[in-house]
Amino acid sequence: MAEVAVGGRAGAIEASELAEIGLRFEVDGEIATITLDRPDKRNAQTFATWSALARIGESLPEQVRVVVVEGEGPSFSAGIDLRIFTPEGVPGQTFFAANAARDDETLERGIAEAQQGFLWLRRPEIVSIAAVQGHAIGAGFQLALACDLRILAEDAKLCMKEPALGLVPDLTGTKPLVDIVGLPRAIEMCLTARTVDAREALALGLGELMVPGEELKQAVRDLAAAVLATDRGAATATKRLLQGARGRSLEEQCAAERREQAVRLKTMFARS
Ligand code: ACO
């Protein structure tokens, strides 16, 4: 896979290293912003992008409660850097076909490493918000799906392109997609690889809000502020509770509510 180091408890990544990969990472108090910053290539993603995202997640400052994921330029992200599939490849990264020749275990380990860049965005301690303008294709759509919430600019266009390229979406996007739109719509969207515009995406629940492009940043700031107005412990416990709800029976969910609430009550009581 990528020749970029993956895994381990890496420390904060240098801004210059991120810039080379086409990423920016800024922390302002409780809000961290990850910017895909290769607008000339429509923020196409590489193994290095995913490795860096994972390292950002591992070294996220403790005070951060909201993580914004945004893309510079006209598109949120045009998905995987298609040069990966060509013999020229992406400089510094293994030619994709060379990876394909490896045994299943090695291949799957490599994909698991890439998925680490997306998985941490679901942590209960944070709320992740994708600010999506223009195209979010393939890995770009999956990155938006990895976030808890999505704010769509009116020109947002979402497309799960992988099946059209002979692949499956493997960057953690299939579960949130099915959870949000349901199985039949997910099958239809993925197997036709059609583009869903912002209006339809909003109606399907793929975005919480749709705004004119020039209002996207402000809408994200407003949502972040509203989230931050909630008590941190309560927010974390509630997100954890909601995340587990689908996988539990009503009885189990009631028990989980009791457990979380007991901790909240004790915490509040201890404070007074
Ligand atoms: N990988 C590498 N380069 C890309 C990618 C990509 N995924 N997407 C765009 N670029 C590059 C183009 O090659 C072009 O480079 P150049 O200026 O050196 O020629 C530049 O970005 C601008 O691209 P345009 O096509 O001119 O931009 P436009 O705004 O007209 O279209 C769009 C944007 C719709 C995103 C188009 O570029 C596109 O369809 N890209 C490919 C999308 C794709 O198939 N992604 C893979 C999905 S599957 C997965 O992610 C696993």
Short mmCIF file of C-alpha atoms and ligand atoms in Angstrom, two decimals:
data_model
loop_
_atom_site.label_atom_id
_atom_site.label_comp_id
_atom_site.label_asym_id
_atom_site.label_seq_id
_atom_site.Cartn_x
_atom_site.Cartn_y
_atom_site.Cartn_z
CA MET A 1 0.00 0.00 0.00
CA ALA A 2 1.12 3.55 0.56
CA GLU A 3 4.69 4.14 1.56
CA VAL A 4 3.44 6.65 4.07
CA ALA A 5 3.61 5.40 7.65
CA VAL A 6 0.24 4.28 8.96
CA GLY A 7 -0.85 3.25 12.41
CA GLY A 8 0.79 3.71 15.77
CA ARG A 9 0.18 6.68 18.04
CA ALA A 10 1.74 9.23 15.76
CA GLY A 11 2.12 12.73 17.13
CA ALA A 12 0.77 15.87 15.50
CA ILE A 13 1.66 16.08 11.82
CA GLU A 14 3.67 19.00 10.50
CA ALA A 15 1.69 21.46 8.40
CA SER A 16 4.32 21.16 5.65
CA GLU A 17 3.86 17.38 5.52
CA LEU A 18 0.09 17.84 5.29
CA ALA A 19 0.50 20.47 2.58
CA GLU A 20 2.48 18.02 0.47
CA ILE A 21 -0.38 15.54 0.79
CA GLY A 22 -2.95 18.23 -0.01
CA LEU A 23 -4.43 18.70 3.44
CA ARG A 24 -4.69 21.47 6.02
CA PHE A 25 -5.48 21.00 9.69
CA GLU A 26 -6.35 23.86 11.99
CA VAL A 27 -7.55 23.91 15.58
CA ASP A 28 -9.41 26.90 16.95
CA GLY A 29 -10.42 26.21 20.54
CA GLU A 30 -12.90 23.35 20.53
CA ILE A 31 -13.23 23.26 16.73
CA ALA A 32 -10.81 21.46 14.43
CA THR A 33 -11.01 21.93 10.67
CA ILE A 34 -9.62 19.48 8.15
CA THR A 35 -9.44 20.95 4.67
CA LEU A 36 -8.88 18.85 1.57
CA ASP A 37 -6.59 21.24 -0.23
CA ARG A 38 -5.86 20.10 -3.78
CA PRO A 39 -8.51 22.15 -5.57
CA ASP A 40 -6.68 21.91 -8.91
CA LYS A 41 -7.29 18.13 -8.76
CA ARG A 42 -10.74 18.57 -7.22
CA ASN A 43 -9.36 17.32 -3.88
CA ALA A 44 -8.74 13.81 -5.18
CA GLN A 45 -7.63 11.51 -2.37
CA THR A 46 -4.68 9.15 -2.14
CA PHE A 47 -3.47 6.55 0.36
CA ALA A 48 -1.40 9.35 1.85
CA THR A 49 -4.61 11.36 2.42
CA TRP A 50 -6.20 8.50 4.34
CA SER A 51 -3.04 7.81 6.33
CA ALA A 52 -2.81 11.49 7.28
CA LEU A 53 -6.51 11.58 8.24
CA ALA A 54 -5.92 8.61 10.53
CA ARG A 55 -2.95 10.34 12.13
CA ILE A 56 -4.97 13.51 12.63
CA GLY A 57 -7.58 11.40 14.41
CA GLU A 58 -4.95 9.74 16.61
CA SER A 59 -3.39 13.03 17.65
CA LEU A 60 -6.57 15.10 17.89
CA PRO A 61 -6.16 17.58 20.75
CA GLU A 62 -8.26 16.59 23.74
CA GLN A 63 -10.19 19.87 23.83
CA VAL A 64 -11.62 19.38 20.32
CA ARG A 65 -15.37 18.70 20.31
CA VAL A 66 -16.29 19.52 16.70
CA VAL A 67 -14.38 18.39 13.62
CA VAL A 68 -15.25 20.11 10.35
CA VAL A 69 -14.25 18.38 7.11
CA GLU A 70 -14.28 20.68 4.10
CA GLY A 71 -12.84 20.91 0.61
CA GLU A 72 -11.08 23.85 -1.01
CA GLY A 73 -12.29 25.01 -4.41
CA PRO A 74 -15.30 24.01 -6.52
CA SER A 75 -15.58 20.38 -5.33
CA PHE A 76 -15.63 18.76 -1.90
CA SER A 77 -13.73 15.80 -3.36
CA ALA A 78 -13.64 13.97 -6.69
CA GLY A 79 -12.81 10.72 -4.87
CA ILE A 80 -9.80 8.52 -5.24
CA ASP A 81 -6.95 9.93 -7.28
CA LEU A 82 -7.47 8.07 -10.52
CA ARG A 83 -3.72 8.09 -11.20
CA ILE A 84 -3.56 5.26 -8.66
CA PHE A 85 -5.00 2.99 -11.35
CA THR A 86 -2.45 3.97 -13.98
CA PRO A 87 1.09 2.58 -14.41
CA GLU A 88 2.45 6.11 -13.75
CA GLY A 89 0.68 6.01 -10.37
CA VAL A 90 0.88 8.63 -7.63
CA PRO A 91 4.46 9.66 -6.76
CA GLY A 92 5.64 7.87 -3.60
CA GLN A 93 2.79 5.37 -3.61
CA THR A 94 2.68 1.82 -4.81
CA PHE A 95 1.09 1.16 -8.20
CA PHE A 96 -2.39 -0.16 -7.49
CA ALA A 97 -1.95 -3.27 -9.63
CA ALA A 98 1.08 -4.22 -7.51
CA ASN A 99 -1.16 -4.15 -4.45
CA ALA A 100 -3.76 -6.27 -6.21
CA ALA A 101 -1.17 -9.02 -6.71
CA ARG A 102 -0.71 -9.37 -2.96
CA ASP A 103 -2.41 -12.04 -0.84
CA ASP A 104 -5.91 -11.37 0.51
CA GLU A 105 -4.74 -10.79 4.06
CA THR A 106 -2.21 -8.14 3.03
CA LEU A 107 -4.72 -6.49 0.73
CA GLU A 108 -7.38 -6.38 3.40
CA ARG A 109 -4.90 -5.06 5.97
CA GLY A 110 -4.09 -2.22 3.59
CA ILE A 111 -7.79 -1.40 3.15
CA ALA A 112 -8.28 -1.56 6.93
CA GLU A 113 -5.49 1.03 7.29
CA ALA A 114 -7.22 3.30 4.78
CA GLN A 115 -10.51 2.89 6.65
CA GLN A 116 -8.83 4.21 9.82
CA GLY A 117 -8.80 7.63 8.19
CA PHE A 118 -12.61 7.60 8.13
CA LEU A 119 -13.64 5.60 11.21
CA TRP A 120 -12.49 7.99 13.92
CA LEU A 121 -14.87 10.70 12.71
CA ARG A 122 -17.67 8.74 14.47
CA ARG A 123 -16.10 8.95 17.94
CA PRO A 124 -18.71 9.82 20.58
CA GLU A 125 -16.47 12.54 22.04
CA ILE A 126 -16.68 14.64 18.87
CA VAL A 127 -19.30 15.75 16.38
CA SER A 128 -18.01 15.70 12.81
CA ILE A 129 -19.54 17.96 10.18
CA ALA A 130 -18.88 17.70 6.44
CA ALA A 131 -19.27 20.93 4.47
CA VAL A 132 -20.05 19.70 0.97
CA GLN A 133 -19.97 21.88 -2.12
CA GLY A 134 -19.78 20.69 -5.72
CA HIS A 135 -18.88 17.08 -6.35
CA ALA A 136 -18.51 14.45 -3.63
CA ILE A 137 -17.71 11.36 -5.64
CA GLY A 138 -16.69 7.88 -4.47
CA ALA A 139 -14.18 8.33 -1.65
CA GLY A 140 -15.38 11.95 -1.44
CA PHE A 141 -18.96 10.86 -0.84
CA GLN A 142 -17.73 8.27 1.67
CA LEU A 143 -15.74 10.90 3.55
CA ALA A 144 -18.88 13.01 3.83
CA LEU A 145 -20.79 9.91 4.97
CA ALA A 146 -18.15 9.21 7.63
CA CYS A 147 -19.11 12.49 9.29
CA ASP A 148 -22.02 12.67 11.71
CA LEU A 149 -23.65 15.60 9.90
CA ARG A 150 -23.53 17.05 6.41
CA ILE A 151 -24.29 20.58 5.34
CA LEU A 152 -24.84 20.80 1.61
CA ALA A 153 -24.25 23.74 -0.66
CA GLU A 154 -26.97 24.09 -3.28
CA ASP A 155 -24.56 22.87 -5.96
CA ALA A 156 -23.59 19.67 -4.08
CA LYS A 157 -23.59 16.53 -6.20
CA LEU A 158 -23.16 13.13 -4.57
CA CYS A 159 -22.20 9.97 -6.42
CA MET A 160 -21.10 6.50 -5.31
CA LYS A 161 -19.02 5.80 -8.39
CA GLU A 162 -17.10 2.73 -7.24
CA PRO A 163 -19.34 0.00 -8.78
CA ALA A 164 -19.15 1.77 -12.14
CA LEU A 165 -15.36 1.40 -11.92
CA GLY A 166 -15.58 -2.30 -11.01
CA LEU A 167 -15.02 -1.68 -7.29
CA VAL A 168 -17.09 -1.64 -4.13
CA PRO A 169 -17.28 1.36 -1.81
CA ASP A 170 -14.85 0.26 0.95
CA LEU A 171 -14.07 3.43 2.86
CA THR A 172 -16.74 2.90 5.54
CA GLY A 173 -19.52 4.50 3.48
CA THR A 174 -21.91 1.61 2.85
CA LYS A 175 -23.26 1.39 6.40
CA PRO A 176 -24.14 5.06 6.86
CA LEU A 177 -25.59 5.13 3.36
CA VAL A 178 -27.94 2.21 4.08
CA ASP A 179 -28.73 3.57 7.55
CA ILE A 180 -29.71 6.92 6.08
CA VAL A 181 -31.46 6.14 2.79
CA GLY A 182 -32.51 2.50 3.31
CA LEU A 183 -31.45 -0.60 1.39
CA PRO A 184 -33.46 -0.20 -1.85
CA ARG A 185 -32.36 3.42 -2.41
CA ALA A 186 -28.76 2.55 -1.52
CA ILE A 187 -28.78 -0.29 -4.07
CA GLU A 188 -30.28 1.99 -6.70
CA MET A 189 -27.80 4.82 -6.04
CA CYS A 190 -24.71 2.62 -5.95
CA LEU A 191 -25.52 0.25 -8.79
CA THR A 192 -26.50 3.01 -11.17
CA ALA A 193 -23.70 5.27 -9.87
CA ARG A 194 -26.00 8.16 -10.59
CA THR A 195 -25.42 11.65 -9.31
CA VAL A 196 -27.78 12.84 -6.57
CA ASP A 197 -28.17 16.61 -6.44
CA ALA A 198 -28.35 18.61 -3.22
CA ARG A 199 -32.13 18.95 -3.22
CA GLU A 200 -32.67 15.19 -3.51
CA ALA A 201 -29.85 14.49 -1.06
CA LEU A 202 -31.51 16.73 1.48
CA ALA A 203 -34.86 14.98 0.97
CA LEU A 204 -33.15 11.60 1.43
CA GLY A 205 -31.57 12.71 4.71
CA LEU A 206 -28.05 12.79 3.26
CA GLY A 207 -27.72 16.35 4.49
CA GLU A 208 -29.10 18.12 7.52
CA LEU A 209 -29.22 21.49 5.81
CA MET A 210 -28.86 22.98 2.31
CA VAL A 211 -27.60 26.54 1.89
CA PRO A 212 -26.35 28.76 -0.93
CA GLY A 213 -22.64 28.11 -1.52
CA GLU A 214 -21.56 31.47 -0.13
CA GLU A 215 -23.31 30.67 3.17
CA LEU A 216 -21.73 27.24 3.65
CA LYS A 217 -18.95 28.31 6.01
CA GLN A 218 -21.28 30.38 8.16
CA ALA A 219 -23.82 27.55 8.32
CA VAL A 220 -21.07 25.22 9.55
CA ARG A 221 -19.96 27.78 12.15
CA ASP A 222 -23.55 28.18 13.36
CA LEU A 223 -24.08 24.43 13.65
CA ALA A 224 -20.76 24.00 15.46
CA ALA A 225 -21.71 26.77 17.91
CA ALA A 226 -25.08 25.15 18.59
CA VAL A 227 -23.42 21.78 19.24
CA LEU A 228 -20.83 23.37 21.51
CA ALA A 229 -23.54 25.00 23.60
CA THR A 230 -24.43 21.51 24.90
CA ASP A 231 -22.67 20.06 27.94
CA ARG A 232 -19.75 17.96 26.74
CA GLY A 233 -20.43 14.93 28.93
CA ALA A 234 -24.11 14.88 28.03
CA ALA A 235 -23.32 15.29 24.32
CA THR A 236 -20.82 12.41 24.36
CA ALA A 237 -23.14 10.10 26.29
CA THR A 238 -26.12 10.96 24.09
CA LYS A 239 -24.20 10.37 20.85
CA ARG A 240 -22.98 7.03 22.21
CA LEU A 241 -26.54 6.13 23.13
CA LEU A 242 -27.93 7.10 19.72
CA GLN A 243 -25.14 5.30 17.87
CA GLY A 244 -25.97 2.06 19.64
CA ALA A 245 -29.75 2.33 19.23
CA ARG A 246 -30.12 0.51 15.90
CA GLY A 247 -28.19 -2.51 17.12
CA ARG A 248 -30.21 -2.92 20.34
CA SER A 249 -33.70 -4.10 21.17
CA LEU A 250 -36.01 -1.64 22.96
CA GLU A 251 -35.27 -3.39 26.24
CA GLU A 252 -31.53 -3.20 25.68
CA GLN A 253 -31.77 0.45 24.65
CA CYS A 254 -33.77 1.29 27.78
CA ALA A 255 -31.06 -0.37 29.85
CA ALA A 256 -28.39 1.61 28.01
CA GLU A 257 -30.35 4.83 28.70
CA ARG A 258 -30.46 3.96 32.41
CA ARG A 259 -26.72 3.28 32.52
CA GLU A 260 -25.80 6.52 30.78
CA GLN A 261 -28.25 8.53 32.87
CA ALA A 262 -26.95 7.11 36.12
CA VAL A 263 -23.51 8.41 35.20
CA ARG A 264 -24.93 11.80 34.21
CA LEU A 265 -26.89 12.12 37.46
CA LYS A 266 -23.90 11.16 39.55
CA THR A 267 -21.73 13.64 37.66
CA MET A 268 -24.27 16.44 38.09
CA PHE A 269 -24.85 15.60 41.75
CA ALA A 270 -21.12 15.54 42.45
CA ARG A 271 -20.86 19.00 40.88
CA SER A 272 -23.47 20.66 43.07
N1 ACO B 1 -8.28 11.84 -9.68
C1 ACO B 1 -7.27 12.54 -10.23
N2 ACO B 1 -7.44 13.73 -10.84
C2 ACO B 1 -8.68 14.24 -10.87
C3 ACO B 1 -9.77 13.57 -10.32
C4 ACO B 1 -9.54 12.32 -9.70
N3 ACO B 1 -10.52 11.60 -9.11
N4 ACO B 1 -10.88 14.31 -10.51
C5 ACO B 1 -10.49 15.41 -11.17
N5 ACO B 1 -9.16 15.36 -11.39
C6 ACO B 1 -8.33 16.37 -12.06
C7 ACO B 1 -8.56 16.35 -13.57
O1 ACO B 1 -7.78 15.35 -14.19
C8 ACO B 1 -8.12 17.75 -13.94
O2 ACO B 1 -6.70 17.77 -13.94
P1 ACO B 1 -5.92 18.65 -15.09
O3 ACO B 1 -6.36 20.06 -14.85
O4 ACO B 1 -4.48 18.40 -14.77
O5 ACO B 1 -6.37 18.10 -16.39
C9 ACO B 1 -8.57 18.58 -12.74
O6 ACO B 1 -8.72 17.66 -11.66
C10 ACO B 1 -9.88 19.27 -12.94
O7 ACO B 1 -10.81 18.28 -13.38
P2 ACO B 1 -12.00 18.64 -14.37
O8 ACO B 1 -12.61 17.36 -14.81
O9 ACO B 1 -11.48 19.57 -15.45
O10 ACO B 1 -12.95 19.46 -13.40
P3 ACO B 1 -14.51 19.65 -13.49
O11 ACO B 1 -14.84 20.61 -12.40
O12 ACO B 1 -14.95 19.95 -14.88
O13 ACO B 1 -15.12 18.21 -13.12
C11 ACO B 1 -15.37 16.23 -11.77
C12 ACO B 1 -15.02 17.73 -11.82
C13 ACO B 1 -16.84 16.03 -12.14
C14 ACO B 1 -15.13 15.82 -10.33
C15 ACO B 1 -14.51 15.43 -12.76
O14 ACO B 1 -13.16 15.84 -12.62
C16 ACO B 1 -14.57 13.94 -12.53
O15 ACO B 1 -15.51 13.29 -12.94
N6 ACO B 1 -13.52 13.36 -11.88
C17 ACO B 1 -13.41 11.94 -11.71
C18 ACO B 1 -14.31 11.42 -10.61
C19 ACO B 1 -14.11 9.95 -10.31
O16 ACO B 1 -14.40 9.10 -11.14
N7 ACO B 1 -13.58 9.62 -9.13
C20 ACO B 1 -13.35 8.28 -8.69
C21 ACO B 1 -14.53 7.80 -7.86
S1 ACO B 1 -14.35 6.15 -7.23
C22 ACO B 1 -13.52 6.28 -5.76
O17 ACO B 1 -13.34 7.34 -5.23
C23 ACO B 1 -13.01 5.03 -5.09
#
